[in-house]
Short mmCIF file of C-alpha atoms in Angstrom, two decimals:
data_model
loop_
_atom_site.label_atom_id
_atom_site.label_comp_id
_atom_site.label_asym_id
_atom_site.label_seq_id
_atom_site.Cartn_x
_atom_site.Cartn_y
_atom_site.Cartn_z
CA MET A 213 0.00 0.00 0.00
CA LYS A 214 2.81 2.42 0.87
CA VAL A 215 4.52 1.61 -2.42
CA THR A 216 1.35 2.29 -4.37
CA PHE A 217 0.80 5.63 -2.59
CA ARG A 218 4.44 6.65 -3.15
CA THR A 219 4.17 5.79 -6.86
CA LEU A 220 0.96 7.81 -7.19
CA PHE A 221 2.59 10.77 -5.42
CA LEU A 222 5.57 10.69 -7.80
CA LEU A 223 3.26 10.56 -10.80
CA ILE A 224 1.40 13.65 -9.56
CA VAL A 225 4.66 15.56 -9.05
CA ILE A 226 5.90 14.62 -12.52
CA PHE A 227 2.56 15.62 -14.06
CA GLN A 228 2.64 18.99 -12.30
CA PHE A 229 6.24 19.57 -13.40
CA LEU A 230 5.38 18.83 -17.04
CA SER A 231 2.27 21.01 -16.83
CA CYS A 232 4.34 23.85 -15.42
CA ASN A 233 6.89 23.58 -18.25
CA LYS A 234 4.10 23.47 -20.84
CA SER A 235 2.52 26.58 -19.38
CA LYS A 236 5.82 28.47 -19.51
CA THR A 237 6.37 27.40 -23.12
CA GLU A 238 2.92 28.62 -24.18
CA THR A 239 3.46 31.91 -22.39
CA ALA A 240 6.78 32.43 -24.15
CA ILE A 241 5.21 31.72 -27.55
CA LYS A 242 2.34 34.12 -26.92
CA SER A 243 4.78 36.76 -25.73
CA SER A 244 6.90 36.32 -28.84
CA VAL A 245 3.89 36.68 -31.15
CA SER A 246 2.77 39.77 -29.28
CA LYS A 247 6.21 41.38 -29.61
CA ASP A 248 6.32 40.69 -33.32
CA SER A 249 2.91 42.26 -33.87
CA ILE A 250 3.84 45.54 -32.17
CA LYS A 251 7.52 45.69 -33.14
CA GLU A 252 6.92 48.12 -36.03
CA SER A 253 4.88 50.57 -33.96
CA LYS A 254 7.60 50.58 -31.28
CA LEU A 255 10.18 51.71 -33.85
CA ALA A 256 8.87 55.23 -33.49
CA VAL A 257 9.33 55.23 -29.72
CA ASN A 258 12.81 53.75 -29.87
CA ASN A 259 13.88 55.87 -32.83
CA PRO A 260 11.95 59.17 -32.83
CA VAL A 261 12.43 61.66 -35.65
CA LYS A 262 15.00 64.27 -34.64
CA GLU A 263 13.89 67.89 -34.53
CA ASP A 264 15.89 68.85 -37.64
CA PHE A 265 15.48 65.59 -39.54
CA SER A 266 13.41 65.36 -42.71
CA PHE A 267 13.61 62.71 -45.43
CA PRO A 268 14.06 62.79 -48.34
CA VAL A 269 16.15 65.95 -48.73
CA ASP A 270 14.96 67.94 -51.76
CA SER A 271 18.39 69.26 -52.74
CA THR A 272 19.80 65.74 -53.17
CA LEU A 273 17.22 64.62 -55.76
CA PRO A 274 18.52 65.30 -59.31
CA VAL A 275 15.56 64.37 -61.55
CA LYS A 276 13.31 67.29 -62.51
CA ILE A 277 9.55 66.88 -62.23
CA ILE A 278 6.75 69.43 -62.66
CA GLN A 279 2.96 69.69 -62.81
CA LEU A 280 0.46 71.45 -65.07
CA GLU A 281 -0.44 74.56 -63.10
CA THR A 282 0.61 78.17 -62.56
CA PHE A 283 3.67 78.73 -60.39
CA HIS A 284 5.79 81.42 -58.79
CA ASN A 285 8.89 82.65 -60.63
CA ASP A 286 11.45 80.71 -58.57
CA GLU A 287 9.57 77.40 -58.83
CA ILE A 288 10.28 76.93 -62.54
CA GLU A 289 13.86 76.94 -63.84
CA GLU A 290 14.70 78.90 -66.99
CA ASN A 291 16.03 75.85 -68.88
CA TYR A 292 12.88 73.76 -68.40
CA ASP A 293 11.66 74.66 -71.89
CA LYS A 294 14.81 73.03 -73.31
CA LYS A 295 14.15 69.66 -71.67
CA THR A 296 12.27 66.68 -73.10
CA TRP A 297 9.37 65.71 -70.87
CA PHE A 298 7.41 62.53 -70.28
CA GLY A 299 3.91 62.82 -68.87
CA LEU A 300 2.17 60.33 -66.59
CA PHE A 301 -1.48 60.42 -67.64
CA LYS A 302 -4.54 58.89 -66.02
CA ASN A 303 -7.64 57.91 -67.99
CA LYS A 304 -10.26 56.54 -65.58
CA ASN A 305 -8.32 53.72 -63.86
CA ASP A 306 -5.65 53.29 -66.52
CA TYR A 307 -2.25 55.00 -66.70
CA SER A 308 0.07 55.74 -69.59
CA LEU A 309 3.51 57.28 -69.95
CA SER A 310 4.32 59.27 -73.08
CA GLU A 311 6.71 61.89 -74.39
CA THR A 312 4.87 65.20 -74.29
CA LYS A 313 5.40 68.70 -75.60
CA VAL A 314 5.33 71.11 -72.65
CA PHE A 315 4.78 74.85 -72.90
CA PHE A 316 5.99 77.50 -70.45
CA LYS A 317 4.32 80.90 -70.55
CA ARG A 318 4.93 83.99 -68.46
CA VAL A 319 1.74 85.09 -66.65
CA ASN A 320 0.67 87.45 -63.89
CA ASP A 321 1.30 86.12 -60.37
CA PRO A 322 -1.50 87.59 -58.23
CA VAL A 323 0.38 86.74 -55.04
CA ILE A 324 3.72 88.32 -55.93
CA ASP A 325 3.11 90.86 -58.69
CA ASP A 326 2.18 94.40 -57.63
CA ASN A 327 0.46 95.26 -60.90
CA GLU A 328 -1.74 93.26 -63.28
CA GLU A 329 0.68 94.10 -66.08
CA ASP A 330 3.55 92.35 -64.30
CA LYS A 331 4.22 88.76 -65.36
CA THR A 332 6.65 86.99 -63.07
CA GLY A 333 4.66 83.75 -62.79
CA TRP A 334 4.83 80.64 -64.98
CA GLU A 335 1.93 78.80 -66.58
CA VAL A 336 2.78 75.21 -67.50
CA SER A 337 0.65 73.39 -70.09
CA ALA A 338 1.02 70.30 -72.28
CA SER A 339 -0.05 69.15 -75.73
CA VAL A 340 -1.68 65.94 -74.46
CA LYS A 341 -5.19 66.62 -73.20
CA ASP A 342 -5.66 63.59 -70.93
CA THR A 343 -5.43 64.11 -67.18
CA CYS A 344 -1.75 64.65 -66.36
CA VAL A 345 -0.60 63.38 -62.97
CA ILE A 346 3.01 64.56 -63.26
CA LEU A 347 5.65 65.53 -65.80
CA ILE A 348 9.10 63.95 -65.55
CA GLU A 349 12.20 64.89 -67.50
CA LYS A 350 13.19 62.21 -70.00
CA LEU A 351 15.14 59.30 -68.52
CA PRO A 352 16.94 56.60 -70.60
CA TYR A 353 14.57 53.83 -69.53
CA PHE A 354 11.25 55.60 -70.17
CA ILE A 355 9.06 53.97 -72.84
CA ASP A 356 5.85 55.33 -74.38
CA GLY A 357 2.78 53.24 -73.64
CA ASN A 358 0.39 51.94 -71.02
CA ILE A 359 1.82 51.05 -67.63
CA LEU A 360 0.61 48.73 -64.92
CA SER A 361 -0.43 50.30 -61.64
CA VAL A 362 -1.60 49.19 -58.22
CA LYS A 363 -4.26 50.83 -56.07
CA ILE A 364 -2.90 51.84 -52.67
CA PRO A 365 -4.47 53.85 -49.82
CA GLU A 366 -4.08 57.61 -50.04
CA ASN A 367 -2.88 57.90 -46.43
CA ILE A 368 -1.04 55.48 -44.15
CA TYR A 369 -1.06 56.62 -40.53
CA PRO A 370 1.22 55.41 -37.70
CA GLU A 371 0.57 51.77 -36.74
CA GLU A 372 -1.13 51.16 -40.11
CA SER A 373 0.14 48.99 -42.95
CA PHE A 374 -0.91 47.93 -46.44
CA LYS A 375 0.32 44.66 -47.93
CA PHE A 376 0.03 43.95 -51.65
CA ASN A 377 1.53 41.97 -54.52
CA PHE A 378 2.79 43.71 -57.66
CA LYS A 379 4.18 41.71 -60.58
CA GLY A 380 4.96 38.73 -58.34
CA ILE A 381 6.76 40.74 -55.65
CA GLU A 382 5.35 41.14 -52.14
CA TYR A 383 5.33 44.71 -50.80
CA THR A 384 4.19 46.26 -47.54
CA LEU A 385 3.83 49.97 -46.84
CA PHE A 386 3.81 50.69 -43.11
CA ALA A 387 4.17 53.73 -40.90
CA THR A 388 5.44 54.44 -37.42
CA GLY A 389 5.06 57.50 -35.23
CA LYS A 390 2.63 59.09 -32.82
CA LYS A 391 -1.00 59.95 -33.46
CA LYS A 392 -3.79 61.40 -31.35
CA LYS A 393 -7.16 63.01 -31.87
CA GLU A 394 -7.24 66.79 -31.87
CA SER A 395 -10.05 66.49 -29.31
CA PRO A 396 -12.12 63.56 -27.98
CA ASP A 397 -15.01 64.25 -30.39
CA SER A 398 -12.86 65.28 -33.39
CA ASP A 399 -12.12 63.25 -36.52
CA TRP A 400 -8.89 65.20 -37.09
CA ILE A 401 -5.74 63.25 -36.19
CA ILE A 402 -2.51 64.94 -35.10
CA VAL A 403 0.58 63.04 -36.28
CA SER A 404 4.22 63.48 -35.21
CA ASP A 405 7.53 61.58 -35.40
CA TYR A 406 6.24 60.08 -38.65
CA LYS A 407 8.13 57.54 -40.73
CA LEU A 408 6.85 55.69 -43.78
CA TYR A 409 8.63 52.49 -44.85
CA LEU A 410 8.48 50.07 -47.77
CA ARG A 411 9.15 46.40 -47.05
CA THR A 412 9.93 44.21 -50.07
CA VAL A 413 10.14 40.41 -50.17
CA VAL A 414 11.72 38.72 -53.20
CA ASP A 415 12.38 34.95 -53.13
CA GLY A 416 12.13 35.02 -49.35
CA LYS A 417 14.69 37.83 -49.00
CA GLU A 418 13.41 40.94 -47.22
CA THR A 419 14.51 44.57 -47.52
CA LYS A 420 13.11 47.57 -45.66
CA GLU A 421 13.62 51.16 -46.75
CA LEU A 422 12.65 54.54 -45.36
CA LEU A 423 10.47 56.53 -47.78
CA VAL A 424 9.46 59.58 -45.74
CA ALA A 425 10.30 61.03 -42.31
CA LYS A 426 8.69 64.15 -40.82
CA LYS A 427 8.80 65.49 -37.28
CA ASN A 428 5.49 67.36 -37.36
CA PHE A 429 2.65 68.31 -39.70
CA ASP A 430 0.61 71.49 -40.13
CA ASP A 431 -2.90 70.54 -41.34
CA GLN A 432 -1.32 68.16 -43.84
CA MET A 433 -0.55 64.45 -44.20
CA ILE A 434 1.70 62.36 -46.42
CA ARG A 435 -0.35 61.39 -49.47
CA MET A 436 0.16 58.50 -51.89
CA ILE A 437 -0.30 59.71 -55.49
CA PHE A 438 0.71 56.72 -57.63
CA GLY A 439 2.04 53.19 -57.45
CA GLY A 440 3.12 51.21 -60.52
CA ASP A 441 5.96 50.49 -62.94
CA LEU A 442 7.31 53.70 -64.50
CA ASP A 443 10.84 52.61 -65.43
CA ASP A 444 9.90 49.34 -67.16
CA ASP A 445 11.69 46.86 -64.88
CA ASN A 446 8.65 44.99 -63.48
CA LYS A 447 9.16 46.53 -60.03
CA LEU A 448 7.25 49.06 -57.97
CA ASP A 449 7.74 52.80 -58.41
CA LEU A 450 5.96 55.42 -56.33
CA ILE A 451 4.91 59.07 -56.39
CA ILE A 452 4.24 60.47 -52.91
CA ASP A 453 3.34 63.99 -51.83
CA THR A 454 5.85 64.41 -49.00
CA ALA A 455 4.79 67.94 -47.95
CA SER A 456 4.18 68.52 -44.24
CA HIS A 457 2.49 71.95 -44.50
CA TYR A 458 -1.01 72.69 -45.82
CA ASN A 459 0.29 75.51 -48.05
CA ALA A 460 2.90 73.36 -49.78
CA SER A 461 3.00 70.53 -52.29
CA SER A 462 5.95 68.16 -52.79
CA PRO A 463 5.21 65.33 -55.24
CA THR A 464 8.26 63.08 -54.90
CA LEU A 465 9.32 60.43 -57.42
CA TYR A 466 10.68 57.06 -56.24
CA LEU A 467 12.09 54.68 -58.87
CA SER A 468 13.34 51.11 -58.58
CA LYS A 469 15.81 51.04 -61.47
CA PRO A 470 18.28 53.63 -60.03
CA ALA A 471 18.21 51.99 -56.58
CA GLU A 472 21.53 50.84 -55.14
CA LYS A 473 22.38 47.13 -55.06
CA GLY A 474 20.32 45.35 -52.44
CA LYS A 475 17.74 48.14 -52.35
CA ALA A 476 14.27 48.11 -53.86
CA ILE A 477 13.57 51.79 -54.46
CA LYS A 478 15.15 55.25 -54.37
CA PRO A 479 13.84 58.85 -54.22
CA VAL A 480 15.12 60.64 -57.33
CA GLY A 481 13.05 63.78 -57.90
CA VAL A 482 10.74 66.28 -56.19
CA PHE A 483 8.79 69.39 -57.15
CA THR A 484 8.11 71.58 -54.12
CA THR A 485 5.79 74.55 -54.48
CA VAL A 486 3.85 76.86 -52.16
CA GLY A 487 0.38 78.23 -52.67
CA CYS A 488 0.88 81.79 -51.45
#
């Protein structure tokens, strides 16, 4: 009888020991999953945007891009009429890229000019009548014709992500930073320490690149303008308005072909303008 009781006691101890180990293992797994799910949002806390840091830096982007509007004198360079331009055009949900004749005309700038007779402003127009998204100076790998595009959200706020597949490559756009409501009953979100990233997975190999970084915003938010293949290499290119102020516009061109080895994309051009 004593032997039987002792055996039973040992079995209970062993069972409790195994149960304890199993519980610890499950807890560790759950903890690991939880950490992975919030790792991206914690990047902003561990690596906040410095007060003077902004990315990309306009002065480092060599490719010239413009839009079809009227601009201040210093926003259009004198030699622009000598360049060959390609226009990105949108017709309903389809996009095309084509060489386009662009015209530059001096016009009155109501914000700057003192008199109606003064003409310091620039009016930019094009021969193609379709809706023009952007004009880009001719690059060696541009080809006339329709281009494939992908629909992506206009805004990606901190702790949000958008995963998609484009031409067999897996991409994820995700953002880190801080966000809060302007007031408890407001729909307006205040964003700071913002960083937008692009994660790319090709044949199981992952790369992650910073697209935009802004410390603060003034009634403005980073806006996605276009996603698709502009440089004819079957990889994603982007156009993003990277302005952080409501009175500014900064459509920025990101191309995959000029990217450094091991990278998926690179900012190459920007057109920054102010309204008044």
